[in-house]
mmCIF file of C-alpha atoms in Angstrom:
data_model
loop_
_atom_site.group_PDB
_atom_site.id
_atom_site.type_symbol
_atom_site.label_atom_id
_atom_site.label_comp_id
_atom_site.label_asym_id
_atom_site.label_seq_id
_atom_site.Cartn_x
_atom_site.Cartn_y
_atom_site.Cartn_z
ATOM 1 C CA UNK Y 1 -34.495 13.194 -3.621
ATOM 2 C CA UNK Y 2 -32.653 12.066 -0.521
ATOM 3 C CA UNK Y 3 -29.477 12.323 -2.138
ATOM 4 C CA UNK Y 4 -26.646 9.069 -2.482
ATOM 5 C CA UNK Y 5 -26.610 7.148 0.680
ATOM 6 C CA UNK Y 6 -23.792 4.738 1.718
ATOM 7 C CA UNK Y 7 -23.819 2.164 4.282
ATOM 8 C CA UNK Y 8 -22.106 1.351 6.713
ATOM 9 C CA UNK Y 9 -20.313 4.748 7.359
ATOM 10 C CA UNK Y 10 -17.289 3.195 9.345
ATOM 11 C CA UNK Y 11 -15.777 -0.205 9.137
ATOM 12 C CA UNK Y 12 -13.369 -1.346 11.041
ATOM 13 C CA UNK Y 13 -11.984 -4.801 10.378
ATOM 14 C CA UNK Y 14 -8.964 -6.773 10.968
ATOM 15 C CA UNK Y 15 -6.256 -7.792 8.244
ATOM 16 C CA UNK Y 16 -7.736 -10.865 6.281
ATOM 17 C CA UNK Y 17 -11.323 -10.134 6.463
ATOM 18 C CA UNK Y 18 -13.871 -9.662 4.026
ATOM 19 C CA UNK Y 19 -15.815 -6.719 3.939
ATOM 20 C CA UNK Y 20 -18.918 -5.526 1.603
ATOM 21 C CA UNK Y 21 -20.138 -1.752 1.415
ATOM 22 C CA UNK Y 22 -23.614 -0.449 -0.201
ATOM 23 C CA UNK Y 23 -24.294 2.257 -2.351
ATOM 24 C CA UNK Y 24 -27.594 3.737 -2.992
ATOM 25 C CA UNK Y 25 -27.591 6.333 -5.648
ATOM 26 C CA UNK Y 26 -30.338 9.085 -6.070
ATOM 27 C CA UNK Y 27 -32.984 7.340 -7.999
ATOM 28 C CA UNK Y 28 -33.096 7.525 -11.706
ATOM 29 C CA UNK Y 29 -29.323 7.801 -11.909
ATOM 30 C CA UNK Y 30 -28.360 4.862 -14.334
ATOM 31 C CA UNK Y 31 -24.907 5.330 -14.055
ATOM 32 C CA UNK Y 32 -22.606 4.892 -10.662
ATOM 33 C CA UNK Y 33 -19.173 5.278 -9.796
ATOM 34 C CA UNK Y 34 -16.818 3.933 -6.790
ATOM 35 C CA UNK Y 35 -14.030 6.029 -5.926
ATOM 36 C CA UNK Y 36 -11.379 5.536 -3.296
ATOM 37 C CA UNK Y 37 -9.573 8.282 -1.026
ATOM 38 C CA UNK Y 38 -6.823 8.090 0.674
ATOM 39 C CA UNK Y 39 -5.283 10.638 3.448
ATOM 40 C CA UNK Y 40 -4.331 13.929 2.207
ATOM 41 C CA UNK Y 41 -5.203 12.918 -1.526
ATOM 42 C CA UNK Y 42 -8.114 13.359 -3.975
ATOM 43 C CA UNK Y 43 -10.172 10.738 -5.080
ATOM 44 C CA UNK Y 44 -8.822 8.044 -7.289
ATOM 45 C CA UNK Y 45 -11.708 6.456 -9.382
ATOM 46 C CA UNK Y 46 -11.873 2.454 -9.138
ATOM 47 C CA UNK Y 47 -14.971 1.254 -11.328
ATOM 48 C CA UNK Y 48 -18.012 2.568 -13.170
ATOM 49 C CA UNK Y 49 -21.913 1.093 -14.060
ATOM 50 C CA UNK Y 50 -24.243 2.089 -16.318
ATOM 51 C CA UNK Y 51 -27.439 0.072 -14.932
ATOM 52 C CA UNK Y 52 -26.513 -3.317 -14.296
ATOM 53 C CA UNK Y 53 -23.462 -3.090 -16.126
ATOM 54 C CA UNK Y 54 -20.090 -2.952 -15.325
ATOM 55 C CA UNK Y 55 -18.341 -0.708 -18.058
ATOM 56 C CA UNK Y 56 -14.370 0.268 -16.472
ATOM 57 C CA UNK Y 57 -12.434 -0.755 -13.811
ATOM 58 C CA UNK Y 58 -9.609 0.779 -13.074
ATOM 59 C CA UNK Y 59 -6.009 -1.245 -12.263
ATOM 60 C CA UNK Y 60 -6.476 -0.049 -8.631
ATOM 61 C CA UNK Y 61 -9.117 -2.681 -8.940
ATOM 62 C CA UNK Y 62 -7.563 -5.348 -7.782
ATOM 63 C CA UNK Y 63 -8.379 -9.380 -8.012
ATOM 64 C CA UNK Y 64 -9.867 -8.848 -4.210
ATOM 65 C CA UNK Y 65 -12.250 -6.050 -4.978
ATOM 66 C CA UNK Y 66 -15.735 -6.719 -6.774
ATOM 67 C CA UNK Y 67 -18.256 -4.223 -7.470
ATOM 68 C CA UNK Y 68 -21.903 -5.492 -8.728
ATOM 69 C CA UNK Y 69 -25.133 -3.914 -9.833
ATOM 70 C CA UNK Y 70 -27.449 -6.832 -9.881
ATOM 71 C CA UNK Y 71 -30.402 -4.310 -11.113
ATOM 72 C CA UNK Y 72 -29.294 -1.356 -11.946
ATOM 73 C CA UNK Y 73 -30.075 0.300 -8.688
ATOM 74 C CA UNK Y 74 -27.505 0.222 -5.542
ATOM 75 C CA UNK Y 75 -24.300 -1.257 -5.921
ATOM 76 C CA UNK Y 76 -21.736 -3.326 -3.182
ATOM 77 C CA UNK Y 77 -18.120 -2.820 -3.246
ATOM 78 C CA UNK Y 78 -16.397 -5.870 -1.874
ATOM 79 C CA UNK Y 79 -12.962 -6.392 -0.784
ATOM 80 C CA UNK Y 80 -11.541 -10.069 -0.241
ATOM 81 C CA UNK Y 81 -8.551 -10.437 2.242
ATOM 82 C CA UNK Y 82 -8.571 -7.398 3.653
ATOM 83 C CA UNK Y 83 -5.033 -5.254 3.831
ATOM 84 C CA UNK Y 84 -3.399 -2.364 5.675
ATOM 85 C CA UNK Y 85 -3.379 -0.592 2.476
ATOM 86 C CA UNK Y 86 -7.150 -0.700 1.702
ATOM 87 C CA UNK Y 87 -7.892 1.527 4.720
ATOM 88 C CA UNK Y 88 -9.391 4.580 2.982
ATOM 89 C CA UNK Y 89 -12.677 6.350 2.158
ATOM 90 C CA UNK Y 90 -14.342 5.046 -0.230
ATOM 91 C CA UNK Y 91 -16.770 7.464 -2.059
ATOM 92 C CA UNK Y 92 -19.895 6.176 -4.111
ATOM 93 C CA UNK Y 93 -21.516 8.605 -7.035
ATOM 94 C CA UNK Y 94 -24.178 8.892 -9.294
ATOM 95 C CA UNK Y 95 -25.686 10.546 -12.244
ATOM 96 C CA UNK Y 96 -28.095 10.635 -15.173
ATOM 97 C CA UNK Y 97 -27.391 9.408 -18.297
ATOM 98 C CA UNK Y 98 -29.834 12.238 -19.711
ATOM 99 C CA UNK Y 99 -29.819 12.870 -23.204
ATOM 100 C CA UNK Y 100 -26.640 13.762 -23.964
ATOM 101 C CA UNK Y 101 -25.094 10.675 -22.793
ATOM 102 C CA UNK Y 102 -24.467 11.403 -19.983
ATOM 103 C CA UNK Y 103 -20.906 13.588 -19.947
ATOM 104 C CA UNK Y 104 -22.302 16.749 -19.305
ATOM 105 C CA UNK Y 105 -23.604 16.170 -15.790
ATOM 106 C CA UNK Y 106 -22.382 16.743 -12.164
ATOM 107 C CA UNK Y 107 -21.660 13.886 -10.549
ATOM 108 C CA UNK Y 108 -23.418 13.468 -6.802
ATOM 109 C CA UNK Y 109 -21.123 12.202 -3.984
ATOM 110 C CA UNK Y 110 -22.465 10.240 -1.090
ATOM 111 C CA UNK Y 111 -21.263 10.782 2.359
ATOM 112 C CA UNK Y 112 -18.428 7.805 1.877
ATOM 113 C CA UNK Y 113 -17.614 4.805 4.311
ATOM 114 C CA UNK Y 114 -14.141 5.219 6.337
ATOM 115 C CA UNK Y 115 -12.586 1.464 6.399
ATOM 116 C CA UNK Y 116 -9.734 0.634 8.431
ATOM 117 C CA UNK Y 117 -7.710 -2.378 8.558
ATOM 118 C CA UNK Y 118 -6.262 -3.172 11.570
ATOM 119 C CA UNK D 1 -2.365 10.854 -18.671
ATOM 120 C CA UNK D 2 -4.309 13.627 -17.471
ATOM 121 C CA UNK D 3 -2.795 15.021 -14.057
ATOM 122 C CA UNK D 4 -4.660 17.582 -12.223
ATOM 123 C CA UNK D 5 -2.316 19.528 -9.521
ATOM 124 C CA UNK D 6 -3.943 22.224 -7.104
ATOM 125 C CA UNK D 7 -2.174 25.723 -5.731
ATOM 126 C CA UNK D 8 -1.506 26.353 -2.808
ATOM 127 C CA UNK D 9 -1.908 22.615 -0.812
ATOM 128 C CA UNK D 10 -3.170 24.973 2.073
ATOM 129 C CA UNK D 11 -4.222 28.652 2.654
ATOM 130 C CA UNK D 12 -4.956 30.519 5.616
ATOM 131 C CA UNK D 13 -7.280 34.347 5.134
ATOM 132 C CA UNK D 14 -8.903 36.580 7.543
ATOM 133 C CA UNK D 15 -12.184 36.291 7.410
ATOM 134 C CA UNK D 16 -13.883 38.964 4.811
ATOM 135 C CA UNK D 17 -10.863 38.501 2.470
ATOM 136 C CA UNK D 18 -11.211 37.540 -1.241
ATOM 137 C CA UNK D 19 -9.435 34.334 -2.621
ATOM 138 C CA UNK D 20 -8.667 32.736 -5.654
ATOM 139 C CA UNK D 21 -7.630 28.643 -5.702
ATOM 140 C CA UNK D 22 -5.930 27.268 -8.757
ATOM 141 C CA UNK D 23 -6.156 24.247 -10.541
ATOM 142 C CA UNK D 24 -4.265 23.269 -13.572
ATOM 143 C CA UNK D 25 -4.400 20.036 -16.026
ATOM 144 C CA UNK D 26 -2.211 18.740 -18.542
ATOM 145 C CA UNK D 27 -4.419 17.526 -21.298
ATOM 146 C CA UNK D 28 -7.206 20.149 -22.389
ATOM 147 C CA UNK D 29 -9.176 17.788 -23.977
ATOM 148 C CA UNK D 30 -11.991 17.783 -21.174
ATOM 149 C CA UNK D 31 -15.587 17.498 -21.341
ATOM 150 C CA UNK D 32 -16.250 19.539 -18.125
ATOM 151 C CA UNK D 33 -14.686 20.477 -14.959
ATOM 152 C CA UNK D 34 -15.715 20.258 -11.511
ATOM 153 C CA UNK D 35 -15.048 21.929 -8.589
ATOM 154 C CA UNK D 36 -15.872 20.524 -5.117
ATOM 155 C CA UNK D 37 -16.002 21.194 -1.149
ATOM 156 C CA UNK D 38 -15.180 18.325 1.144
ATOM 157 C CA UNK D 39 -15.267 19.160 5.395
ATOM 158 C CA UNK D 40 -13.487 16.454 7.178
ATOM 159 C CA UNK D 41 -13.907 12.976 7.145
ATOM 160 C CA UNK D 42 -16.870 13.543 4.989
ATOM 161 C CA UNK D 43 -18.106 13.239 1.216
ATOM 162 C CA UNK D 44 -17.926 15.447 -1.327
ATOM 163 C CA UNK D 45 -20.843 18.668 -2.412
ATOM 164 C CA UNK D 46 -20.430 19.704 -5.832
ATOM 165 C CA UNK D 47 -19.940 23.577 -6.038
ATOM 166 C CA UNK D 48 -19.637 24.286 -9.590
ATOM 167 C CA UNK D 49 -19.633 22.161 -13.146
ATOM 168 C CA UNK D 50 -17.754 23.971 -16.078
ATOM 169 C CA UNK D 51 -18.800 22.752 -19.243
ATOM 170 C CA UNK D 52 -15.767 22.495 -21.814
ATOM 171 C CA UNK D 53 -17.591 25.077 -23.851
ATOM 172 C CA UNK D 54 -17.950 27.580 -20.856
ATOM 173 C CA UNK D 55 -15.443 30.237 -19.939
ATOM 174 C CA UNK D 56 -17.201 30.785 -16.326
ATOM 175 C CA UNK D 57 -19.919 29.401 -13.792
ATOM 176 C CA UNK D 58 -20.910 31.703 -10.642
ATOM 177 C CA UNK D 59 -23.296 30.233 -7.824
ATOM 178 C CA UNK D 60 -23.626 33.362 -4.867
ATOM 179 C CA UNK D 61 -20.362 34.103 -3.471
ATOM 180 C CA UNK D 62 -18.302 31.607 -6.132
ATOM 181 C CA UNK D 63 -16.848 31.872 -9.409
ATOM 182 C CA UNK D 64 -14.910 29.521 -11.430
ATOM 183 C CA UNK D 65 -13.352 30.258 -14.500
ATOM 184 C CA UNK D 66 -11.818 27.779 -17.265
ATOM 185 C CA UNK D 67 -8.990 28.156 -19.391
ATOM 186 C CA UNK D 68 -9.456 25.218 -21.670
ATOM 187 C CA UNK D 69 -6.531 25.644 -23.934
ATOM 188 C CA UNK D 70 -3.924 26.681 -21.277
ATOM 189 C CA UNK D 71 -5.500 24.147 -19.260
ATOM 190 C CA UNK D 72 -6.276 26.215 -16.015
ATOM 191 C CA UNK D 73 -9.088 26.816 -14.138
ATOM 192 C CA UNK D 74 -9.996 29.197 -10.660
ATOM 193 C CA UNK D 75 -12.122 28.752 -8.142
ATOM 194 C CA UNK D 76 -13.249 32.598 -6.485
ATOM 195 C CA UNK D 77 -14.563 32.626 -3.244
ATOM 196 C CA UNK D 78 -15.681 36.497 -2.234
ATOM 197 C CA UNK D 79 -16.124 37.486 1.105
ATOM 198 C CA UNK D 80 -14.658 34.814 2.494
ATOM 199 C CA UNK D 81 -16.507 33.327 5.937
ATOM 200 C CA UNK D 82 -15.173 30.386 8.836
ATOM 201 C CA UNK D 83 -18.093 28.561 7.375
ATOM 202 C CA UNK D 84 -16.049 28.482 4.326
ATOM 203 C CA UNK D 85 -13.172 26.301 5.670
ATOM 204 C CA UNK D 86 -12.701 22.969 3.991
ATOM 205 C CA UNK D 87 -10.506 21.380 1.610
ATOM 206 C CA UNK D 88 -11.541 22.562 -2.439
ATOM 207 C CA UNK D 89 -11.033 19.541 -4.982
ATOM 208 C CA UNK D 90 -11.075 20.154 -8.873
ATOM 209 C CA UNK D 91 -11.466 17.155 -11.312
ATOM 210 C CA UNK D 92 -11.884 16.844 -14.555
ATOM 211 C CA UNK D 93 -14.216 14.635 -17.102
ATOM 212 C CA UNK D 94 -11.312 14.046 -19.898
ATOM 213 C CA UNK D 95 -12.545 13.252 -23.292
ATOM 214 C CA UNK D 96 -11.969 9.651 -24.445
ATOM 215 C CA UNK D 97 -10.886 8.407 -20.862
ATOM 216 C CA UNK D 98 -14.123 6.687 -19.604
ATOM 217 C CA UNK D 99 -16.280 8.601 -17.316
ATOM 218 C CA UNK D 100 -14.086 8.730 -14.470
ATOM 219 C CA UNK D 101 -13.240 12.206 -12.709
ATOM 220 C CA UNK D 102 -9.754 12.978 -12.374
ATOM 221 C CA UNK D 103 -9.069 14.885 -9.494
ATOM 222 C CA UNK D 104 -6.197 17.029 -8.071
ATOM 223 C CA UNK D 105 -5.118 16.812 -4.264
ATOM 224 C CA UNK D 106 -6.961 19.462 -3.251
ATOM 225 C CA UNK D 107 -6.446 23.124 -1.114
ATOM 226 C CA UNK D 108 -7.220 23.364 2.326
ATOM 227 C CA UNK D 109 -8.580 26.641 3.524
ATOM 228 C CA UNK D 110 -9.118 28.000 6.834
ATOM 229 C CA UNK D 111 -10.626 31.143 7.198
ATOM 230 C CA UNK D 112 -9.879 32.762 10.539
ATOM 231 C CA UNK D 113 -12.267 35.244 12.779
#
């Protein structure tokens, strides 16, 4: 168990740019989460899988970001059109479903990527 | 809307000293509560997981507690140690909101020699 692993762990890019992050949960986690944080605040959730499938998205989400699970294993987070106001961590997690659905578990944080917009 | 607010934003012990952190929520109905360590610029490690049903979890020199109807919990760090410097994030799992966590803003400790 090597834990969640997110790639790349910095990205800098300039305004208008495209960018696409990775997310490799620990293995046999069905379900996995994006977050995003910004400076000096917690977390704010963005979107959620279980396997393949996209369940929530939150508002934050906007029309530029995507999220897919194409087989239930590691996601990618994209953002279209970069902005100034995207530059934040953005934290990737996992857990089991397990048998009772899935609620009562910890969820695992990987290490995050740090994106700034220039 | 379930808010999650954290007390005090920052706090500053000697090193040896016994703390407590707070975090309070506004709607108790919760599936579990977790409490987490970030160290800058990183990720987040889980420290404990409450379950709704609980009243405590303790893992070596931590305890947290949960107050499910007031809607509090604490986070008790004995002994306290430099290595223990980092910011402490609570979020909760609310019932019938998704699966999201809901987090509060976090304390920042700094635990001086």
């Amino acid at each position: 168990d090597t834990g969640v692993s997110q790639n790349p762990r910095h990205k800098i890019t300039k305004r208008g740019q495209n960018v696409t992050f990775r997310c490799d949960p620990i293995s046999e986690h069905n379900r996995l989460y994006w977050y995003r944080q910004t400076l000096g605040q917690g977390p704010e959730f963005l979107t959620y899988f279980q396997n393949e499938a996209q369940l929530e998205k939150s508002r934050l989400l906007s029309d530029r970001f995507s999220a897919e699970r194409p087989k239930g294993s590691f996601s990618t987070l994209e953002i279209q059109r970069t902005e100034q106001g995207d530059s934040a961590m953005y934290l990737c997690a996992s857990t089991p479903q397990g048998s009772s659905g899935g609620n009562s578990y910890e969820q695992y944080f990987g290490p995050g990527t740090r994106l700034t917009v220039t | 809307k379930q808010e999650v607010t954290q007390i005090p934003a920052a706090l500053s012990v000697p090193e040896g000293e016994n703390l407590v952190l707070n975090c309070s929520f506004t709607d108790s109905a919760i599936y579990n509560l977790q409490w987490f360590r970030q160290d800058p610029g990183k990720g987040l490690t889980s420290l404990l997981l409450i379950q709704s049903s609980q009243r405590e979890q303790t893992s070596g020199r931590l305890n947290a507690s949960l107050d499910k109807s007031s809607g509090r919990s604490t986070l008790y760090i004995a002994a306290s140690q430099p290595g223990d410097s980092a910011t402490y994030l609570c979020a909760v799992r609310p019932r019938g909101g998704g699966n999201k966590l809901t987090f509060g803003t976090g304390t920042q400790l700094k635990v001086e020699l």
